[in-house]
């Protein structure tokens, strides 16, 4: 039998709010959908869910823009208060630009966690309250581990959790989901020393397993359908202590910035 993997978007999850019990809600939804967790399952969960329950929401009315934020705001036609939040989440602004056909420009930033993305992950979509923006969780790996541990204890199984977010990519159009938090799931799969289909040894092959899982989950994680949790079943993997930061290329090897 050929190996197969299934991806299932879990329905009927609530609109999460700060302080909600994420593990309880996800566990209940899995049971109600007939997908109680099994050993080896992996849950891909959108970052926004974690940010909401952890209260990573900033009211722009409480933000006082710095001069630097005001300068970027003028250049990019952005809200200076939003820019201030972006700067607060960033260790470095790599690019800031606005094309003629853009209403609002873009800031490409190195987040304090090490990731490089537009606007340092600061987002204002899928928020109930106007005049607010959302930031990434303070420790995505810890957040993912907490969810994995809680569900593992409830169902007496070993599962993995991947926290996903949507990033652009150098030299490629469009966005894909990537991993920004990991629990138990390897960040990459090192295949050096194994053989290809013709028996030749592999030397530098290292698939980005966590990013592949995230991108695949994005196929069924429809934003409009409010399905931020995807169950991946059937994949062979080995539990490990991992971090999504392991997927970040070292600055000395960075060919793009």
C-alpha atoms as a PDB file:
ATOM      1  CA  UNK A   1       0.000   0.000   0.000  1.00  0.00           C
ATOM      2  CA  UNK A   2       1.331   3.422  -0.934  1.00  0.00           C
ATOM      3  CA  UNK A   3       1.759   5.815   1.995  1.00  0.00           C
ATOM      4  CA  UNK A   4      -0.871   8.533   2.304  1.00  0.00           C
ATOM      5  CA  UNK A   5      -1.459  11.561   4.481  1.00  0.00           C
ATOM      6  CA  UNK A   6      -4.811  13.202   5.160  1.00  0.00           C
ATOM      7  CA  UNK A   7      -5.447  16.829   6.039  1.00  0.00           C
ATOM      8  CA  UNK A   8      -8.744  17.686   7.699  1.00  0.00           C
ATOM      9  CA  UNK A   9      -9.945  21.172   8.611  1.00  0.00           C
ATOM     10  CA  UNK A  10     -11.715  20.928  11.975  1.00  0.00           C
ATOM     11  CA  UNK A  11     -15.104  22.684  11.938  1.00  0.00           C
ATOM     12  CA  UNK A  12     -17.184  24.455  14.576  1.00  0.00           C
ATOM     13  CA  UNK A  13     -14.409  26.135  16.528  1.00  0.00           C
ATOM     14  CA  UNK A  14     -15.460  29.238  18.471  1.00  0.00           C
ATOM     15  CA  UNK A  15     -14.393  32.816  17.829  1.00  0.00           C
ATOM     16  CA  UNK A  16     -11.547  32.856  20.330  1.00  0.00           C
ATOM     17  CA  UNK A  17     -11.097  35.636  22.852  1.00  0.00           C
ATOM     18  CA  UNK A  18      -8.379  36.505  25.379  1.00  0.00           C
ATOM     19  CA  UNK A  19      -8.275  34.010  28.217  1.00  0.00           C
ATOM     20  CA  UNK A  20     -10.129  31.215  26.398  1.00  0.00           C
ATOM     21  CA  UNK A  21      -9.038  27.626  27.062  1.00  0.00           C
ATOM     22  CA  UNK A  22      -7.576  26.776  23.665  1.00  0.00           C
ATOM     23  CA  UNK A  23      -6.779  23.132  24.432  1.00  0.00           C
ATOM     24  CA  UNK A  24     -10.273  22.456  25.730  1.00  0.00           C
ATOM     25  CA  UNK A  25     -11.959  24.071  22.724  1.00  0.00           C
ATOM     26  CA  UNK A  26      -9.734  22.295  20.194  1.00  0.00           C
ATOM     27  CA  UNK A  27     -10.126  18.954  21.967  1.00  0.00           C
ATOM     28  CA  UNK A  28     -13.906  19.285  22.070  1.00  0.00           C
ATOM     29  CA  UNK A  29     -14.035  20.224  18.381  1.00  0.00           C
ATOM     30  CA  UNK A  30     -11.877  17.233  17.427  1.00  0.00           C
ATOM     31  CA  UNK A  31     -14.157  14.855  19.315  1.00  0.00           C
ATOM     32  CA  UNK A  32     -17.315  16.427  17.885  1.00  0.00           C
ATOM     33  CA  UNK A  33     -15.928  16.045  14.345  1.00  0.00           C
ATOM     34  CA  UNK A  34     -15.092  12.385  14.947  1.00  0.00           C
ATOM     35  CA  UNK A  35     -11.328  12.931  14.993  1.00  0.00           C
ATOM     36  CA  UNK A  36     -10.252  12.312  18.573  1.00  0.00           C
ATOM     37  CA  UNK A  37      -6.435  12.591  18.519  1.00  0.00           C
ATOM     38  CA  UNK A  38      -4.360   9.482  17.837  1.00  0.00           C
ATOM     39  CA  UNK A  39      -0.663   8.792  18.352  1.00  0.00           C
ATOM     40  CA  UNK A  40       1.308  10.487  15.593  1.00  0.00           C
ATOM     41  CA  UNK A  41      -1.302  13.105  14.707  1.00  0.00           C
ATOM     42  CA  UNK A  42      -0.107  16.634  14.036  1.00  0.00           C
ATOM     43  CA  UNK A  43      -2.210  19.755  14.480  1.00  0.00           C
ATOM     44  CA  UNK A  44      -1.418  22.782  12.335  1.00  0.00           C
ATOM     45  CA  UNK A  45      -2.922  25.800  14.090  1.00  0.00           C
ATOM     46  CA  UNK A  46      -3.055  29.358  12.771  1.00  0.00           C
ATOM     47  CA  UNK A  47      -1.029  31.899  14.736  1.00  0.00           C
ATOM     48  CA  UNK A  48      -4.033  34.199  15.112  1.00  0.00           C
ATOM     49  CA  UNK A  49      -5.735  31.672  17.406  1.00  0.00           C
ATOM     50  CA  UNK A  50      -2.814  31.694  19.836  1.00  0.00           C
ATOM     51  CA  UNK A  51      -2.455  35.474  19.658  1.00  0.00           C
ATOM     52  CA  UNK A  52      -6.140  35.961  20.434  1.00  0.00           C
ATOM     53  CA  UNK A  53      -6.290  33.682  23.473  1.00  0.00           C
ATOM     54  CA  UNK A  54      -3.001  35.110  24.784  1.00  0.00           C
ATOM     55  CA  UNK A  55      -4.270  38.668  24.441  1.00  0.00           C
ATOM     56  CA  UNK A  56      -1.691  39.824  21.878  1.00  0.00           C
ATOM     57  CA  UNK A  57      -4.005  42.649  20.823  1.00  0.00           C
ATOM     58  CA  UNK A  58      -2.975  46.299  20.815  1.00  0.00           C
ATOM     59  CA  UNK A  59      -5.473  49.188  20.814  1.00  0.00           C
ATOM     60  CA  UNK A  60      -4.061  51.817  18.498  1.00  0.00           C
ATOM     61  CA  UNK A  61      -5.627  54.566  20.593  1.00  0.00           C
ATOM     62  CA  UNK A  62      -3.134  53.711  23.356  1.00  0.00           C
ATOM     63  CA  UNK A  63      -0.072  53.945  21.077  1.00  0.00           C
ATOM     64  CA  UNK A  64       2.066  57.102  20.903  1.00  0.00           C
ATOM     65  CA  UNK A  65       4.086  57.114  17.655  1.00  0.00           C
ATOM     66  CA  UNK A  66       7.773  57.939  17.784  1.00  0.00           C
ATOM     67  CA  UNK A  67       9.383  60.274  15.269  1.00  0.00           C
ATOM     68  CA  UNK A  68      10.743  57.269  13.414  1.00  0.00           C
ATOM     69  CA  UNK A  69       7.241  55.811  13.174  1.00  0.00           C
ATOM     70  CA  UNK A  70       5.875  59.103  11.884  1.00  0.00           C
ATOM     71  CA  UNK A  71       8.590  59.269   9.220  1.00  0.00           C
ATOM     72  CA  UNK A  72       7.833  55.749   7.987  1.00  0.00           C
ATOM     73  CA  UNK A  73       4.101  56.504   8.093  1.00  0.00           C
ATOM     74  CA  UNK A  74       4.533  59.517   5.828  1.00  0.00           C
ATOM     75  CA  UNK A  75       6.718  57.572   3.401  1.00  0.00           C
ATOM     76  CA  UNK A  76       4.408  54.552   3.263  1.00  0.00           C
ATOM     77  CA  UNK A  77       0.967  56.085   3.808  1.00  0.00           C
ATOM     78  CA  UNK A  78       0.516  53.992   6.948  1.00  0.00           C
ATOM     79  CA  UNK A  79      -1.070  54.706  10.302  1.00  0.00           C
ATOM     80  CA  UNK A  80       1.835  55.952  12.439  1.00  0.00           C
ATOM     81  CA  UNK A  81       0.457  54.104  15.450  1.00  0.00           C
ATOM     82  CA  UNK A  82       0.508  50.808  13.556  1.00  0.00           C
ATOM     83  CA  UNK A  83       4.057  51.559  12.421  1.00  0.00           C
ATOM     84  CA  UNK A  84       5.051  52.107  16.044  1.00  0.00           C
ATOM     85  CA  UNK A  85       3.720  48.657  16.947  1.00  0.00           C
ATOM     86  CA  UNK A  86       5.648  47.173  14.008  1.00  0.00           C
ATOM     87  CA  UNK A  87       8.857  48.856  15.157  1.00  0.00           C
ATOM     88  CA  UNK A  88       8.285  47.576  18.690  1.00  0.00           C
ATOM     89  CA  UNK A  89       8.066  44.017  17.355  1.00  0.00           C
ATOM     90  CA  UNK A  90      11.157  44.369  15.156  1.00  0.00           C
ATOM     91  CA  UNK A  91      14.877  44.093  15.713  1.00  0.00           C
ATOM     92  CA  UNK A  92      15.565  45.628  12.294  1.00  0.00           C
ATOM     93  CA  UNK A  93      13.730  47.135   9.338  1.00  0.00           C
ATOM     94  CA  UNK A  94      15.217  45.547   6.211  1.00  0.00           C
ATOM     95  CA  UNK A  95      13.145  47.284   3.539  1.00  0.00           C
ATOM     96  CA  UNK A  96      10.412  49.920   3.434  1.00  0.00           C
ATOM     97  CA  UNK A  97       8.757  50.689   0.111  1.00  0.00           C
ATOM     98  CA  UNK A  98       5.532  51.800  -1.562  1.00  0.00           C
ATOM     99  CA  UNK A  99       4.813  51.200  -5.240  1.00  0.00           C
ATOM    100  CA  UNK A 100       2.695  53.668  -7.184  1.00  0.00           C
ATOM    101  CA  UNK A 101      -0.200  51.238  -7.394  1.00  0.00           C
ATOM    102  CA  UNK A 102      -0.192  50.565  -3.637  1.00  0.00           C
ATOM    103  CA  UNK A 103      -2.479  52.427  -1.272  1.00  0.00           C
ATOM    104  CA  UNK A 104      -0.258  51.476   1.667  1.00  0.00           C
ATOM    105  CA  UNK A 105       3.405  50.551   1.591  1.00  0.00           C
ATOM    106  CA  UNK A 106       5.174  47.575   3.132  1.00  0.00           C
ATOM    107  CA  UNK A 107       7.839  47.179   5.786  1.00  0.00           C
ATOM    108  CA  UNK A 108       9.987  44.043   5.592  1.00  0.00           C
ATOM    109  CA  UNK A 109      11.226  43.472   9.129  1.00  0.00           C
ATOM    110  CA  UNK A 110      13.332  41.096  11.135  1.00  0.00           C
ATOM    111  CA  UNK A 111      11.094  40.184  14.050  1.00  0.00           C
ATOM    112  CA  UNK A 112      12.548  40.010  17.543  1.00  0.00           C
ATOM    113  CA  UNK A 113      11.982  36.235  17.360  1.00  0.00           C
ATOM    114  CA  UNK A 114      14.246  36.025  14.292  1.00  0.00           C
ATOM    115  CA  UNK A 115      11.668  35.655  11.514  1.00  0.00           C
ATOM    116  CA  UNK A 116      11.661  37.971   8.489  1.00  0.00           C
ATOM    117  CA  UNK A 117       8.232  39.003   7.234  1.00  0.00           C
ATOM    118  CA  UNK A 118       6.056  41.895   6.166  1.00  0.00           C
ATOM    119  CA  UNK A 119       5.195  44.292   8.987  1.00  0.00           C
ATOM    120  CA  UNK A 120       6.832  42.004  11.584  1.00  0.00           C
ATOM    121  CA  UNK A 121       3.692  39.875  11.627  1.00  0.00           C
ATOM    122  CA  UNK A 122       1.528  42.760  12.887  1.00  0.00           C
ATOM    123  CA  UNK A 123      -1.945  42.270  11.424  1.00  0.00           C
ATOM    124  CA  UNK A 124      -5.377  43.848  11.625  1.00  0.00           C
ATOM    125  CA  UNK A 125      -7.481  41.221   9.848  1.00  0.00           C
ATOM    126  CA  UNK A 126      -9.949  38.895  11.586  1.00  0.00           C
ATOM    127  CA  UNK A 127     -10.262  41.154  14.611  1.00  0.00           C
ATOM    128  CA  UNK A 128     -13.651  41.959  16.136  1.00  0.00           C
ATOM    129  CA  UNK A 129     -12.768  45.373  17.553  1.00  0.00           C
ATOM    130  CA  UNK A 130     -11.979  48.228  15.135  1.00  0.00           C
ATOM    131  CA  UNK A 131      -8.805  50.190  15.779  1.00  0.00           C
ATOM    132  CA  UNK A 132      -6.796  47.197  16.991  1.00  0.00           C
ATOM    133  CA  UNK A 133      -3.871  45.186  15.653  1.00  0.00           C
ATOM    134  CA  UNK A 134      -2.512  41.772  16.541  1.00  0.00           C
ATOM    135  CA  UNK A 135       1.080  40.759  17.245  1.00  0.00           C
ATOM    136  CA  UNK A 136       2.754  37.358  17.275  1.00  0.00           C
ATOM    137  CA  UNK A 137       2.784  35.407  20.556  1.00  0.00           C
ATOM    138  CA  UNK A 138       5.733  36.157  22.807  1.00  0.00           C
ATOM    139  CA  UNK A 139       7.007  32.556  22.631  1.00  0.00           C
ATOM    140  CA  UNK A 140       5.389  30.561  19.800  1.00  0.00           C
ATOM    141  CA  UNK A 141       7.267  27.350  20.611  1.00  0.00           C
ATOM    142  CA  UNK A 142       6.101  27.446  24.232  1.00  0.00           C
ATOM    143  CA  UNK A 143       2.526  28.150  23.138  1.00  0.00           C
ATOM    144  CA  UNK A 144       2.574  25.190  20.743  1.00  0.00           C
ATOM    145  CA  UNK A 145       4.101  22.936  23.414  1.00  0.00           C
ATOM    146  CA  UNK A 146       1.454  23.900  25.950  1.00  0.00           C
ATOM    147  CA  UNK A 147      -1.298  22.907  23.525  1.00  0.00           C
ATOM    148  CA  UNK A 148       0.429  19.640  22.600  1.00  0.00           C
ATOM    149  CA  UNK A 149       0.967  18.722  26.248  1.00  0.00           C
ATOM    150  CA  UNK A 150      -2.625  19.500  27.238  1.00  0.00           C
ATOM    151  CA  UNK A 151      -4.157  17.499  24.395  1.00  0.00           C
ATOM    152  CA  UNK A 152      -1.664  14.675  24.883  1.00  0.00           C
ATOM    153  CA  UNK A 153      -2.611  14.422  28.551  1.00  0.00           C
ATOM    154  CA  UNK A 154      -6.349  14.576  27.859  1.00  0.00           C
ATOM    155  CA  UNK A 155      -6.334  11.874  25.182  1.00  0.00           C
ATOM    156  CA  UNK A 156      -3.292   9.856  26.359  1.00  0.00           C
ATOM    157  CA  UNK A 157      -1.542  10.218  22.999  1.00  0.00           C
ATOM    158  CA  UNK A 158       1.625  11.711  21.555  1.00  0.00           C
ATOM    159  CA  UNK A 159       0.874  14.483  19.088  1.00  0.00           C
ATOM    160  CA  UNK A 160       2.703  17.346  17.462  1.00  0.00           C
ATOM    161  CA  UNK A 161       1.654  20.962  17.044  1.00  0.00           C
ATOM    162  CA  UNK A 162       2.779  23.397  14.373  1.00  0.00           C
ATOM    163  CA  UNK A 163       1.881  27.079  14.716  1.00  0.00           C
ATOM    164  CA  UNK A 164       1.521  28.563  11.235  1.00  0.00           C
ATOM    165  CA  UNK A 165       1.616  32.061   9.789  1.00  0.00           C
ATOM    166  CA  UNK A 166       1.481  33.435   6.255  1.00  0.00           C
ATOM    167  CA  UNK A 167       4.765  34.720   4.799  1.00  0.00           C
ATOM    168  CA  UNK A 168       5.941  35.907   1.408  1.00  0.00           C
ATOM    169  CA  UNK A 169       9.107  34.419  -0.115  1.00  0.00           C
ATOM    170  CA  UNK A 170      12.162  35.869  -1.874  1.00  0.00           C
ATOM    171  CA  UNK A 171      12.010  35.534  -5.664  1.00  0.00           C
ATOM    172  CA  UNK A 172       8.507  34.000  -5.557  1.00  0.00           C
ATOM    173  CA  UNK A 173       5.038  35.532  -5.896  1.00  0.00           C
ATOM    174  CA  UNK A 174       2.234  34.886  -3.427  1.00  0.00           C
ATOM    175  CA  UNK A 175       2.229  33.820   0.192  1.00  0.00           C
ATOM    176  CA  UNK A 176       2.350  30.422   1.882  1.00  0.00           C
ATOM    177  CA  UNK A 177       1.897  29.191   5.414  1.00  0.00           C
ATOM    178  CA  UNK A 178       5.146  28.552   7.286  1.00  0.00           C
ATOM    179  CA  UNK A 179       5.940  27.325  10.786  1.00  0.00           C
ATOM    180  CA  UNK A 180       6.645  29.908  13.492  1.00  0.00           C
ATOM    181  CA  UNK A 181       6.131  27.615  16.495  1.00  0.00           C
ATOM    182  CA  UNK A 182       6.800  23.913  17.018  1.00  0.00           C
ATOM    183  CA  UNK A 183       6.045  21.255  19.593  1.00  0.00           C
ATOM    184  CA  UNK A 184       7.525  17.760  19.211  1.00  0.00           C
ATOM    185  CA  UNK A 185       7.669  17.997  15.404  1.00  0.00           C
ATOM    186  CA  UNK A 186      11.121  18.169  13.744  1.00  0.00           C
ATOM    187  CA  UNK A 187      11.824  21.449  11.994  1.00  0.00           C
ATOM    188  CA  UNK A 188      13.677  19.688   9.171  1.00  0.00           C
ATOM    189  CA  UNK A 189      14.463  16.147   8.078  1.00  0.00           C
ATOM    190  CA  UNK A 190      18.166  15.536   7.503  1.00  0.00           C
ATOM    191  CA  UNK A 191      18.613  12.979   4.728  1.00  0.00           C
ATOM    192  CA  UNK A 192      22.386  13.078   4.271  1.00  0.00           C
ATOM    193  CA  UNK A 193      23.769   9.581   3.860  1.00  0.00           C
ATOM    194  CA  UNK A 194      20.515   8.106   2.584  1.00  0.00           C
ATOM    195  CA  UNK A 195      20.124   7.078  -1.045  1.00  0.00           C
ATOM    196  CA  UNK A 196      17.920   8.464  -3.773  1.00  0.00           C
ATOM    197  CA  UNK A 197      15.738   6.309  -6.047  1.00  0.00           C
ATOM    198  CA  UNK A 198      18.779   5.366  -8.142  1.00  0.00           C
ATOM    199  CA  UNK A 199      20.983   4.435  -5.200  1.00  0.00           C
ATOM    200  CA  UNK A 200      23.062   7.607  -5.248  1.00  0.00           C
ATOM    201  CA  UNK A 201      23.914   9.030  -1.801  1.00  0.00           C
ATOM    202  CA  UNK A 202      22.200  12.239  -0.724  1.00  0.00           C
ATOM    203  CA  UNK A 203      24.616  14.897   0.470  1.00  0.00           C
ATOM    204  CA  UNK A 204      22.782  18.147   1.297  1.00  0.00           C
ATOM    205  CA  UNK A 205      19.101  17.203   1.160  1.00  0.00           C
ATOM    206  CA  UNK A 206      17.168  18.603   4.137  1.00  0.00           C
ATOM    207  CA  UNK A 207      13.418  19.045   3.591  1.00  0.00           C
ATOM    208  CA  UNK A 208      11.817  21.731   5.737  1.00  0.00           C
ATOM    209  CA  UNK A 209       9.251  19.370   7.255  1.00  0.00           C
ATOM    210  CA  UNK A 210       7.496  21.923   9.465  1.00  0.00           C
ATOM    211  CA  UNK A 211       7.116  24.402   6.610  1.00  0.00           C
ATOM    212  CA  UNK A 212       5.873  21.655   4.283  1.00  0.00           C
ATOM    213  CA  UNK A 213       3.229  20.736   6.859  1.00  0.00           C
ATOM    214  CA  UNK A 214       2.232  24.385   7.242  1.00  0.00           C
ATOM    215  CA  UNK A 215       1.944  24.970   3.505  1.00  0.00           C
ATOM    216  CA  UNK A 216      -0.099  21.801   3.042  1.00  0.00           C
ATOM    217  CA  UNK A 217      -2.454  22.801   5.854  1.00  0.00           C
ATOM    218  CA  UNK A 218      -2.988  26.120   4.110  1.00  0.00           C
ATOM    219  CA  UNK A 219      -4.813  24.272   1.330  1.00  0.00           C
ATOM    220  CA  UNK A 220      -7.737  23.544   3.664  1.00  0.00           C
ATOM    221  CA  UNK A 221      -7.286  26.316   6.271  1.00  0.00           C
ATOM    222  CA  UNK A 222      -9.698  28.741   4.585  1.00  0.00           C
ATOM    223  CA  UNK A 223      -9.697  32.110   6.339  1.00  0.00           C
ATOM    224  CA  UNK A 224     -13.290  32.865   5.377  1.00  0.00           C
ATOM    225  CA  UNK A 225     -14.470  29.484   6.705  1.00  0.00           C
ATOM    226  CA  UNK A 226     -12.979  30.055  10.179  1.00  0.00           C
ATOM    227  CA  UNK A 227     -11.077  26.766  10.176  1.00  0.00           C
ATOM    228  CA  UNK A 228      -7.770  27.664  11.879  1.00  0.00           C
ATOM    229  CA  UNK A 229      -7.011  24.093  12.989  1.00  0.00           C
ATOM    230  CA  UNK A 230      -6.009  21.326  10.570  1.00  0.00           C
ATOM    231  CA  UNK A 231      -5.437  17.701  11.568  1.00  0.00           C
ATOM    232  CA  UNK A 232      -2.619  15.922   9.727  1.00  0.00           C
ATOM    233  CA  UNK A 233      -2.844  12.137   9.993  1.00  0.00           C
ATOM    234  CA  UNK A 234      -0.744   9.341   8.511  1.00  0.00           C
ATOM    235  CA  UNK A 235       2.663  11.024   8.451  1.00  0.00           C
ATOM    236  CA  UNK A 236       5.656   9.127   9.814  1.00  0.00           C
ATOM    237  CA  UNK A 237       7.789  11.287  12.079  1.00  0.00           C
ATOM    238  CA  UNK A 238       9.822  11.043  15.254  1.00  0.00           C
ATOM    239  CA  UNK A 239       9.227  13.182  18.310  1.00  0.00           C
ATOM    240  CA  UNK A 240      12.031  15.611  19.028  1.00  0.00           C
ATOM    241  CA  UNK A 241      12.789  18.777  20.948  1.00  0.00           C
ATOM    242  CA  UNK A 242      12.512  21.408  18.254  1.00  0.00           C
ATOM    243  CA  UNK A 243      12.002  25.096  17.575  1.00  0.00           C
ATOM    244  CA  UNK A 244      10.714  26.970  14.550  1.00  0.00           C
ATOM    245  CA  UNK A 245      13.735  29.250  14.899  1.00  0.00           C
ATOM    246  CA  UNK A 246      15.784  26.306  13.585  1.00  0.00           C
ATOM    247  CA  UNK A 247      14.261  27.106  10.196  1.00  0.00           C
ATOM    248  CA  UNK A 248      15.730  30.632  10.157  1.00  0.00           C
ATOM    249  CA  UNK A 249      18.870  30.885   8.039  1.00  0.00           C
ATOM    250  CA  UNK A 250      21.851  32.414   9.840  1.00  0.00           C
ATOM    251  CA  UNK A 251      22.539  36.026   8.871  1.00  0.00           C
ATOM    252  CA  UNK A 252      26.023  35.116   7.594  1.00  0.00           C
ATOM    253  CA  UNK A 253      24.320  32.813   5.052  1.00  0.00           C
ATOM    254  CA  UNK A 254      21.596  35.326   4.139  1.00  0.00           C
ATOM    255  CA  UNK A 255      21.720  36.022   0.389  1.00  0.00           C
ATOM    256  CA  UNK A 256      18.693  38.323   0.286  1.00  0.00           C
ATOM    257  CA  UNK A 257      19.299  41.122   2.788  1.00  0.00           C
END
